[in-house]
Amino acid sequence: MADVQDFTALQGTQPVHHAVSSSDSLKNKADRDYEMRHNALAAIDNAKFGWFHVKACMVAGVGFFTDSYDIFAINLCSLIMGYVYYADAAGDAANTTPTKIDMWVKGATQLGCIIGQFGFGYLADRLGRKRIYGVELIIIIVCTLGGSFAGMTARGLSVYWVLFIWRFILGIGIGGDYPVSAIITSEFATTKNRGAMIAAVFAMQGFGIVAAAIVAIVVLACFKGAVDGDQLMLDYVWRIIMGLGAVPGLVALYFRLTIPETPRYTLDVEKNTQRAAADVHKTLGHKVADESVERVCVADKPTWTEFYHHFKHWRNLRVLVGTTVTWFALDVAFYGINLNSSIILQAIGFAGKGSPYKVLLKTAAGNIILNLLGTMPGYWVTVFTIDKLGRRTIQFIGFTVLLILFCILGFGYHKILDKSVAGFVVLFTLAQFFQNFGPNTTTFIIPAEAFPTRFRSTCHGISAACGKVGAVVAQLGFFQLKDRGGKNAFIPQLIQIFALFMLVGLVFTWFVPETKGKSLEELSEGENARE
């Protein structure tokens, strides 16, 4: 009887023994995973700046070089197309692309960008950064080449509307490049140099603008004799200028398609600590775990329900409101102020009448000068100071100075032009400088840092899309107001409106956090907790 009791007691204790062992095993695994995650993130945040970081900046930066080349090239190409397709127009309409057609061809890219930024931003969180990185570049390459071969249909669509379609789809690709490149750079960057790395990627836009103008000058020079003999030969010129924009994208495509998934996404969404450790070892040379141990991982993809529960809290929502409104306010003025570029070019003697070759050559050269005076220095001053001054500080400085400059230019527009053209050029150049040493760069950087890994790309895409809505308002809305009361008569009032938007941006900058010197995990405030 005692034996039976002892046997029964032993049976009763065995399940308890196994439960304890199982619990201990799970706890040990959780501890190992936590330690591996901590070591992997520490390796990324504290790594020395090396070749992989340079490569990541170059691979992402080439996309922005291509983006800005394509966006700027259409300004020159539309001007050239006027000499081809409206050569026989009467009076002042001769050799000029009609205003509304010009507006829609240029605005098509911005409309496409809105879709691309939101769509690719979401997909990069849902599917992973690596799985879609390169897709946006393929779209850019195909549509750049397609646009360069645009022609009229037998019935219905003119060359401009065919070009509109190509450039709308091109805009989807360009828009997709914004969140994905920014997030990949941010998640691979060291804490110390993260701001400079993201800023350097964005600063490649300046080189793209200059490259488009240089290519235009070279192609025009090659066709000088032909164009002087027959201006319709310019049909080759705009197509070559546009088509060459695909070259840098082709160079970078392989590297984008082969870049590893960011360890942060692998850790926090795919829940694969082993693969994240292996990727850190492969890219940075830091061994943070035994990579030979196989583990079964179940990915935990972000959902819109989870997104809602995270952002229903004001402390989280206020950051998203801050990044979206500041980017929108900035882009209204950033794209709107370009309405003034033709006046500046005339003031410095780089626009006017003459043969098609001379007019186009001067326009391209003048844009290089304006870019080198204000835009390029602004980008690179930001690169070298952002990790010292801070993102929020630079954004405050930029919006404040722009508010003052736009008030001066708007309310004193005609007086300044009448008394000192040189003074007007200086003020305009300063505005370009402080746009880039200011909110044009920081509104791109902050959303790449301030949100949890699970929503980081989606939030960057939403912020960028709101910015492009501002660009559409400027290009399709304000563009039609500038000639109210006469040619360029309403520009002073538009600049005053831009000053108001700078004030809005300044106020909403209080909503965004300072991200300097903090890890992405510190900024996301316990991103893995379910709220």
Coordinates of C-alpha atoms in Angstrom, one line a residue:
M1 CA 0.0 0.0 0.0
A2 CA 2.9 2.3 0.9
D3 CA 4.4 1.5 -2.5
V4 CA 1.3 2.5 -4.3
Q5 CA 1.1 5.8 -2.4
D6 CA 4.8 6.5 -3.1
F7 CA 4.2 5.7 -6.8
T8 CA 1.1 7.9 -6.9
A9 CA 3.0 10.7 -5.2
L10 CA 5.9 10.3 -7.7
Q11 CA 3.4 10.5 -10.6
G12 CA 2.0 13.7 -9.2
T13 CA 5.3 15.4 -8.9
Q14 CA 6.6 14.6 -12.4
P15 CA 4.4 17.2 -14.3
V16 CA 5.5 19.9 -11.8
H17 CA 9.1 19.0 -12.5
H18 CA 8.6 19.2 -16.2
A19 CA 6.7 22.5 -15.9
V20 CA 9.5 24.0 -13.9
S21 CA 12.1 22.8 -16.4
S22 CA 10.0 24.2 -19.3
S23 CA 9.6 27.5 -17.5
D24 CA 13.3 27.7 -16.8
S25 CA 14.1 26.9 -20.5
L26 CA 11.8 29.7 -21.7
K27 CA 13.2 32.1 -19.2
N28 CA 16.8 31.2 -20.3
K29 CA 15.9 31.7 -24.0
A30 CA 14.3 35.0 -23.3
D31 CA 17.4 36.1 -21.3
R32 CA 19.6 35.0 -24.2
D33 CA 17.5 36.8 -26.7
Y34 CA 17.4 40.0 -24.6
E35 CA 21.2 39.9 -24.2
M36 CA 21.7 39.2 -27.9
R37 CA 19.4 42.1 -28.9
H38 CA 21.1 44.4 -26.4
N39 CA 24.6 43.4 -27.8
A40 CA 23.5 43.8 -31.4
L41 CA 22.0 47.2 -30.9
A42 CA 25.0 48.3 -28.9
A43 CA 27.3 47.2 -31.7
I44 CA 25.4 49.3 -34.2
D45 CA 25.1 52.4 -32.0
N46 CA 28.7 52.4 -30.9
A47 CA 30.5 51.2 -34.0
K48 CA 33.3 53.2 -35.5
F49 CA 32.4 55.0 -38.7
G50 CA 33.7 52.7 -41.4
W51 CA 33.4 51.6 -45.0
F52 CA 30.0 50.0 -44.5
H53 CA 28.6 53.3 -43.3
V54 CA 30.1 55.1 -46.3
K55 CA 28.7 52.5 -48.6
A56 CA 25.2 52.8 -47.1
C57 CA 25.3 56.6 -47.5
M58 CA 26.4 56.2 -51.1
V59 CA 23.8 53.6 -52.0
A60 CA 21.0 55.6 -50.5
G61 CA 22.5 58.9 -51.7
V62 CA 22.6 57.9 -55.4
G63 CA 18.8 57.6 -55.2
F64 CA 18.4 61.1 -54.1
F65 CA 21.0 62.3 -56.7
T66 CA 18.8 60.6 -59.3
D67 CA 15.6 62.0 -57.8
S68 CA 16.7 65.6 -57.9
Y69 CA 18.3 65.2 -61.3
D70 CA 14.9 64.0 -62.7
I71 CA 12.9 66.7 -60.9
F72 CA 15.2 69.5 -62.0
A73 CA 15.8 68.2 -65.5
I74 CA 12.1 68.5 -66.3
N75 CA 12.4 72.3 -65.7
L76 CA 15.0 72.5 -68.5
C77 CA 13.4 69.9 -70.7
S78 CA 10.0 71.7 -70.6
L79 CA 11.7 74.9 -71.6
I80 CA 13.5 73.1 -74.5
M81 CA 10.3 71.4 -75.6
G82 CA 8.7 74.8 -76.1
Y83 CA 11.2 75.4 -78.9
V84 CA 10.2 72.1 -80.5
Y85 CA 6.5 71.8 -80.2
Y86 CA 5.4 75.4 -80.2
A87 CA 8.0 76.8 -82.6
D88 CA 5.2 77.9 -85.0
A89 CA 2.9 79.5 -82.3
A90 CA 1.9 83.1 -82.8
G91 CA 3.2 86.1 -80.9
D92 CA 4.5 85.7 -77.3
A93 CA 3.3 82.1 -77.3
A94 CA 6.1 81.1 -79.8
N95 CA 8.8 78.8 -78.5
T96 CA 7.1 78.5 -75.1
T97 CA 5.3 75.6 -73.5
P98 CA 1.8 76.9 -72.4
T99 CA 1.6 77.6 -68.7
K100 CA -1.0 75.1 -67.8
I101 CA 0.7 72.3 -69.7
D102 CA 4.0 73.2 -68.1
M103 CA 2.4 73.2 -64.7
W104 CA 0.9 69.7 -65.1
V105 CA 4.0 68.1 -66.6
K106 CA 6.1 69.4 -63.6
G107 CA 3.4 68.7 -61.1
A108 CA 2.8 65.1 -62.2
T109 CA 6.0 64.0 -60.3
Q110 CA 4.8 65.6 -57.1
L111 CA 1.4 63.9 -57.3
G112 CA 3.0 60.6 -57.8
C113 CA 5.4 61.2 -54.9
I114 CA 2.4 61.5 -52.5
I115 CA 1.3 57.9 -53.4
G116 CA 4.9 56.5 -53.4
Q117 CA 5.8 58.0 -50.0
F118 CA 2.8 56.7 -48.2
G119 CA 2.7 53.3 -50.1
F120 CA 6.3 52.4 -49.8
G121 CA 6.5 53.8 -46.3
Y122 CA 3.8 51.3 -45.2
L123 CA 5.3 48.4 -47.2
A124 CA 8.7 48.9 -45.7
D125 CA 7.2 48.3 -42.3
R126 CA 5.0 45.5 -43.4
L127 CA 7.3 43.5 -45.7
G128 CA 10.7 44.7 -44.6
R129 CA 13.2 47.3 -45.8
K130 CA 15.3 44.9 -47.8
R131 CA 12.3 43.2 -49.7
I132 CA 11.3 46.5 -51.3
Y133 CA 14.6 48.4 -51.5
G134 CA 15.5 48.7 -55.1
V135 CA 11.9 48.4 -56.4
E136 CA 11.5 52.1 -56.2
L137 CA 14.8 52.6 -58.1
I138 CA 13.6 50.2 -60.9
I139 CA 10.4 52.3 -61.2
I140 CA 12.6 55.4 -61.5
I141 CA 14.9 53.9 -64.1
V142 CA 12.1 52.5 -66.3
C143 CA 10.0 55.7 -66.2
T144 CA 13.0 58.0 -66.8
L145 CA 13.8 56.1 -69.9
G146 CA 10.2 55.8 -70.9
G147 CA 9.7 59.5 -70.5
S148 CA 12.7 60.2 -72.7
F149 CA 11.0 58.3 -75.6
A150 CA 7.6 59.9 -75.1
G151 CA 5.8 60.7 -78.3
M152 CA 2.3 61.6 -79.7
T153 CA -0.4 59.0 -80.1
A154 CA -2.1 58.8 -83.5
R155 CA -5.3 60.2 -81.9
G156 CA -5.8 61.7 -78.5
L157 CA -2.7 62.2 -76.4
S158 CA 0.0 64.7 -77.1
V159 CA 3.6 64.2 -76.2
Y160 CA 3.1 66.3 -73.1
W161 CA 0.3 64.0 -71.8
V162 CA 2.3 60.9 -72.5
L163 CA 5.1 62.5 -70.6
F164 CA 2.7 63.4 -67.8
I165 CA 1.8 59.7 -67.4
W166 CA 5.5 58.6 -67.3
R167 CA 6.4 61.3 -64.8
F168 CA 3.4 60.5 -62.6
I169 CA 4.6 56.9 -62.2
L170 CA 8.2 58.2 -61.9
G171 CA 6.9 60.2 -58.9
I172 CA 5.7 57.0 -57.2
G173 CA 9.2 55.7 -57.4
I174 CA 10.8 58.9 -56.3
G175 CA 8.3 59.1 -53.4
G176 CA 9.1 55.6 -52.4
D177 CA 12.8 56.5 -52.1
Y178 CA 12.2 59.0 -49.3
P179 CA 11.1 56.8 -46.5
V180 CA 13.0 53.6 -47.4
S181 CA 16.4 55.3 -47.9
A182 CA 16.0 57.5 -44.8
I183 CA 15.0 54.5 -42.6
I184 CA 17.7 52.2 -43.8
T185 CA 20.4 54.9 -43.3
S186 CA 19.0 55.7 -39.8
E187 CA 18.8 52.1 -38.6
F188 CA 22.3 51.2 -39.8
A189 CA 23.9 54.5 -38.5
T190 CA 25.8 55.0 -35.3
T191 CA 24.2 57.2 -32.6
K192 CA 27.1 59.7 -32.8
N193 CA 27.0 60.2 -36.6
R194 CA 23.4 59.4 -37.4
G195 CA 22.3 62.9 -38.2
A196 CA 25.3 63.6 -40.5
M197 CA 24.7 60.3 -42.3
I198 CA 21.1 61.0 -43.1
A199 CA 21.8 64.6 -43.9
A200 CA 24.6 63.5 -46.3
V201 CA 22.2 61.2 -48.1
F202 CA 19.7 64.1 -48.5
A203 CA 22.4 66.5 -49.5
M204 CA 23.0 64.5 -52.7
Q205 CA 20.0 66.4 -54.1
G206 CA 22.2 69.4 -54.5
F207 CA 24.7 67.4 -56.7
G208 CA 21.8 66.1 -58.7
I209 CA 20.6 69.6 -59.5
V210 CA 24.1 70.7 -60.5
A211 CA 24.6 67.5 -62.6
A212 CA 21.3 68.1 -64.5
A213 CA 22.4 71.6 -65.5
I214 CA 25.9 70.5 -66.4
V215 CA 24.6 67.7 -68.6
A216 CA 22.2 70.2 -70.3
I217 CA 25.2 72.5 -71.1
V218 CA 27.3 69.6 -72.4
V219 CA 24.5 68.2 -74.6
L220 CA 23.6 71.7 -75.9
A221 CA 27.3 72.3 -76.8
C222 CA 27.4 69.0 -78.7
F223 CA 24.3 70.0 -80.7
K224 CA 25.2 73.7 -81.1
G225 CA 25.8 73.5 -84.9
A226 CA 22.6 71.4 -85.5
V227 CA 20.5 73.7 -83.2
D228 CA 21.7 76.9 -84.9
G229 CA 20.8 75.3 -88.2
D230 CA 17.4 73.9 -87.2
Q231 CA 16.0 74.5 -83.7
L232 CA 13.8 71.4 -84.0
M233 CA 17.0 69.4 -83.4
L234 CA 16.4 70.4 -79.8
D235 CA 14.0 67.4 -79.8
Y236 CA 17.1 65.2 -79.4
V237 CA 18.6 67.4 -76.7
W238 CA 15.7 67.2 -74.1
R239 CA 15.4 63.4 -74.6
I240 CA 19.1 62.8 -74.0
I241 CA 19.2 65.1 -71.0
M242 CA 16.2 63.3 -69.5
G243 CA 17.3 59.8 -70.4
L244 CA 20.8 60.2 -68.9
G245 CA 19.1 60.5 -65.5
A246 CA 18.7 56.7 -65.5
V247 CA 22.5 56.1 -65.5
P248 CA 23.3 56.7 -61.8
G249 CA 20.2 54.6 -60.8
L250 CA 21.5 51.7 -62.9
V251 CA 24.9 51.9 -61.1
A252 CA 23.3 51.7 -57.7
L253 CA 20.6 49.1 -58.4
Y254 CA 22.7 46.0 -57.7
F255 CA 23.8 47.4 -54.3
R256 CA 20.3 48.2 -53.3
L257 CA 19.0 44.8 -54.1
T258 CA 21.8 43.1 -52.2
I259 CA 21.8 45.3 -49.0
P260 CA 21.0 43.3 -45.9
E261 CA 17.9 43.8 -43.8
T262 CA 18.4 46.3 -41.0
P263 CA 19.1 44.5 -37.7
R264 CA 16.5 46.6 -35.9
Y265 CA 13.7 45.4 -38.2
T266 CA 15.0 41.8 -37.9
L267 CA 15.0 42.1 -34.1
D268 CA 11.8 44.0 -33.5
V269 CA 9.4 42.9 -36.3
E270 CA 10.8 39.5 -37.5
K271 CA 11.9 38.6 -34.0
N272 CA 14.9 36.8 -35.3
T273 CA 17.8 37.7 -33.0
Q274 CA 20.1 35.1 -34.5
R275 CA 19.9 36.5 -38.0
A276 CA 20.2 40.1 -36.7
A277 CA 23.4 39.0 -34.8
A278 CA 24.7 37.4 -38.0
D279 CA 24.0 40.6 -40.1
V280 CA 25.7 42.8 -37.5
H281 CA 28.7 40.4 -37.6
K282 CA 28.7 40.5 -41.4
T283 CA 28.4 44.2 -41.9
L284 CA 30.2 45.7 -38.9
G285 CA 32.5 42.8 -37.9
H286 CA 31.1 42.5 -34.4
K287 CA 30.3 39.0 -33.2
V288 CA 27.5 39.3 -30.7
A289 CA 26.2 35.7 -30.4
D290 CA 26.7 32.1 -31.3
E291 CA 25.3 32.2 -34.9
S292 CA 25.3 28.4 -35.2
V293 CA 22.4 27.9 -32.9
E294 CA 19.1 27.4 -34.8
R295 CA 16.0 29.1 -33.5
V296 CA 12.4 29.1 -34.7
C297 CA 11.1 32.6 -35.0
V298 CA 7.6 33.9 -35.6
A299 CA 7.4 37.4 -37.2
D300 CA 5.2 39.9 -35.6
K301 CA 4.1 42.3 -38.4
P302 CA 2.7 45.7 -37.5
T303 CA -1.0 46.3 -38.0
W304 CA -3.2 49.4 -38.4
T305 CA -4.9 48.4 -35.2
E306 CA -1.6 48.5 -33.4
F307 CA -0.8 51.8 -35.1
Y308 CA -4.0 53.3 -33.8
H309 CA -3.4 52.1 -30.3
H310 CA 0.1 53.6 -30.3
F311 CA -0.9 57.0 -31.7
K312 CA -4.2 57.4 -29.7
H313 CA -1.9 58.7 -27.0
W314 CA -1.2 62.4 -27.4
R315 CA 2.5 62.0 -26.4
N316 CA 2.9 59.8 -29.5
L317 CA 0.5 61.6 -31.8
R318 CA 2.0 65.1 -31.1
V319 CA 5.3 63.9 -32.6
L320 CA 3.5 62.8 -35.8
V321 CA 1.5 66.0 -36.0
G322 CA 4.8 67.9 -35.6
T323 CA 6.7 66.1 -38.4
T324 CA 3.7 66.3 -40.8
V325 CA 2.8 69.9 -40.3
T326 CA 6.4 71.3 -40.3
W327 CA 7.2 69.4 -43.5
F328 CA 3.9 70.6 -45.2
A329 CA 4.6 74.2 -44.2
L330 CA 8.2 74.1 -45.4
D331 CA 7.4 72.6 -48.8
V332 CA 4.7 75.2 -49.6
A333 CA 7.4 77.8 -49.4
F334 CA 10.3 75.7 -50.7
Y335 CA 8.6 74.9 -54.0
G336 CA 6.7 78.2 -54.1
I337 CA 9.8 80.4 -53.8
N338 CA 11.2 78.7 -56.9
L339 CA 8.6 80.9 -58.8
N340 CA 11.1 83.7 -58.2
S341 CA 14.1 81.9 -59.8
S342 CA 13.4 83.4 -63.3
I343 CA 13.5 86.9 -61.8
I344 CA 16.8 86.2 -60.1
L345 CA 18.2 84.8 -63.3
Q346 CA 17.2 87.9 -65.2
A347 CA 18.7 90.1 -62.5
I348 CA 22.1 88.4 -62.7
G349 CA 22.0 88.4 -66.5
F350 CA 21.4 84.7 -67.1
A351 CA 18.0 84.9 -68.8
G352 CA 16.4 86.9 -71.6
K353 CA 16.0 86.8 -75.3
G354 CA 18.3 85.5 -78.0
S355 CA 18.9 82.4 -80.0
P356 CA 17.5 79.1 -78.5
Y357 CA 21.0 77.9 -77.9
K358 CA 22.1 81.1 -76.0
V359 CA 18.9 81.3 -73.9
L360 CA 19.0 77.7 -72.8
L361 CA 22.7 77.8 -72.1
K362 CA 22.4 80.9 -69.9
T363 CA 19.4 79.4 -68.1
A364 CA 21.4 76.2 -67.2
A365 CA 24.5 78.2 -66.2
G366 CA 22.4 80.5 -64.1
N367 CA 20.8 77.7 -62.2
I368 CA 24.2 76.3 -61.4
I369 CA 25.3 79.6 -59.9
L370 CA 22.1 79.9 -57.8
N371 CA 22.6 76.4 -56.5
L372 CA 26.2 76.9 -55.6
L373 CA 25.5 80.2 -53.9
G374 CA 22.8 79.0 -51.5
T375 CA 21.5 75.5 -51.8
M376 CA 24.7 73.4 -51.8
P377 CA 26.4 75.3 -48.9
G378 CA 23.1 75.0 -46.8
Y379 CA 23.1 71.2 -47.3
W380 CA 26.7 70.7 -46.3
V381 CA 26.8 73.1 -43.4
T382 CA 23.9 71.0 -42.0
V383 CA 25.9 67.7 -42.5
F384 CA 28.9 69.0 -40.5
T385 CA 26.9 70.7 -37.7
I386 CA 23.7 68.7 -37.1
D387 CA 25.2 66.2 -34.6
K388 CA 26.6 69.2 -32.6
L389 CA 23.8 71.7 -32.8
G390 CA 20.9 69.3 -32.9
R391 CA 18.0 68.8 -35.4
R392 CA 15.5 70.9 -33.5
T393 CA 17.9 73.8 -33.0
I394 CA 18.7 74.0 -36.7
Q395 CA 15.0 73.7 -37.5
F396 CA 14.2 76.6 -35.2
I397 CA 17.0 78.7 -36.7
G398 CA 15.8 77.9 -40.2
F399 CA 12.1 78.7 -39.7
T400 CA 12.9 81.9 -37.8
V401 CA 15.4 83.3 -40.3
L402 CA 13.1 82.4 -43.2
L403 CA 10.1 84.1 -41.5
I404 CA 12.2 87.3 -41.3
L405 CA 13.6 87.0 -44.8
F406 CA 10.2 86.3 -46.4
C407 CA 8.7 89.3 -44.5
I408 CA 11.4 91.5 -45.9
L409 CA 11.2 90.2 -49.4
G410 CA 7.4 90.2 -49.4
F411 CA 6.6 93.6 -48.0
G412 CA 9.6 95.3 -49.5
Y413 CA 9.7 93.5 -52.8
H414 CA 9.5 96.3 -55.3
K415 CA 11.5 98.8 -53.2
I416 CA 14.4 96.3 -52.9
L417 CA 14.4 95.5 -56.6
D418 CA 14.2 99.2 -57.5
K419 CA 17.0 100.2 -55.2
S420 CA 19.4 97.2 -55.3
V421 CA 19.1 94.2 -57.5
A422 CA 22.3 92.9 -55.8
G423 CA 20.6 93.2 -52.4
F424 CA 17.6 91.2 -53.6
V425 CA 19.9 88.5 -54.9
V426 CA 21.6 88.3 -51.5
L427 CA 18.3 88.0 -49.7
F428 CA 17.1 85.3 -52.1
T429 CA 20.3 83.4 -51.8
L430 CA 20.1 83.6 -48.0
A431 CA 16.6 82.2 -48.1
Q432 CA 17.8 79.2 -50.1
F433 CA 20.7 78.7 -47.7
F434 CA 18.5 78.7 -44.6
Q435 CA 15.9 76.4 -46.3
N436 CA 18.6 73.8 -46.5
F437 CA 20.5 74.7 -43.3
G438 CA 17.1 74.4 -41.7
P439 CA 13.8 72.7 -42.2
N440 CA 14.3 71.3 -45.7
T441 CA 16.9 68.9 -44.2
T442 CA 15.6 68.5 -40.7
T443 CA 12.1 67.6 -41.7
F444 CA 13.6 64.7 -43.6
I445 CA 15.8 63.6 -40.7
I446 CA 13.6 63.8 -37.6
P447 CA 10.8 61.3 -38.8
A448 CA 13.6 58.8 -39.6
E449 CA 14.6 58.8 -35.9
A450 CA 11.6 59.8 -33.7
F451 CA 9.3 56.8 -34.2
P452 CA 9.3 53.1 -33.1
T453 CA 10.9 50.6 -35.5
R454 CA 7.5 49.0 -36.2
F455 CA 6.0 52.3 -37.5
R456 CA 9.1 54.2 -38.4
S457 CA 8.9 53.9 -42.2
T458 CA 5.1 54.4 -42.2
C459 CA 5.4 57.6 -40.2
H460 CA 8.2 58.9 -42.4
G461 CA 6.1 58.2 -45.4
I462 CA 3.1 60.0 -43.9
S463 CA 5.2 63.0 -43.0
A464 CA 6.9 63.1 -46.5
A465 CA 3.5 62.8 -48.2
C466 CA 2.1 65.7 -46.3
G467 CA 5.2 67.7 -47.4
K468 CA 4.4 66.8 -51.0
V469 CA 0.8 68.0 -50.6
G470 CA 2.4 71.3 -49.7
A471 CA 4.5 71.1 -52.9
V472 CA 1.3 70.4 -54.9
V473 CA -0.4 73.4 -53.3
A474 CA 2.5 75.6 -54.3
Q475 CA 3.0 74.3 -57.8
L476 CA -0.6 73.7 -58.9
G477 CA -2.3 76.3 -56.7
F478 CA 0.0 79.3 -56.1
F479 CA 1.5 78.9 -59.6
Q480 CA -1.8 80.1 -61.0
L481 CA -2.0 83.1 -58.6
K482 CA 1.4 84.6 -59.4
D483 CA 0.1 86.4 -62.5
R484 CA -3.0 87.8 -60.9
G485 CA -3.1 91.4 -61.8
G486 CA -0.4 91.0 -64.5
K487 CA 2.7 89.0 -65.2
N488 CA 4.4 88.1 -61.8
A489 CA 2.3 90.9 -60.2
F490 CA 1.1 88.7 -57.2
I491 CA 4.5 87.4 -56.2
P492 CA 5.0 89.8 -53.3
Q493 CA 1.7 88.7 -51.8
L494 CA 2.7 85.0 -52.3
I495 CA 6.0 85.6 -50.4
Q496 CA 4.0 87.1 -47.6
I497 CA 1.9 84.0 -47.5
F498 CA 5.1 81.9 -47.4
A499 CA 6.2 83.9 -44.4
L500 CA 2.9 82.9 -42.7
F501 CA 3.7 79.2 -43.4
M502 CA 7.2 79.7 -41.9
L503 CA 5.4 80.9 -38.7
V504 CA 3.3 77.8 -38.7
G505 CA 6.4 75.6 -39.1
L506 CA 8.1 77.4 -36.3
V507 CA 5.2 76.9 -33.9
F508 CA 4.8 73.2 -34.7
T509 CA 8.6 72.6 -34.3
W510 CA 7.8 72.6 -30.5
F511 CA 6.0 69.3 -31.1
V512 CA 9.0 67.4 -32.3
P513 CA 11.7 66.0 -30.0
E514 CA 15.4 66.6 -30.1
T515 CA 17.0 63.4 -31.4
K516 CA 20.6 64.3 -31.1
G517 CA 22.8 61.9 -29.2
K518 CA 20.0 59.4 -28.4
S519 CA 19.6 55.9 -29.6
L520 CA 16.5 55.0 -31.7
E521 CA 15.3 52.8 -28.8
E522 CA 15.6 55.7 -26.3
L523 CA 13.6 57.9 -28.7
S524 CA 10.8 55.4 -29.2
E525 CA 10.2 55.1 -25.4
G526 CA 9.8 51.4 -25.0
E527 CA 8.6 50.7 -28.5
N528 CA 8.1 47.0 -27.9
A529 CA 5.5 47.5 -25.2
R530 CA 1.9 47.0 -26.2
E531 CA -0.2 50.0 -25.2

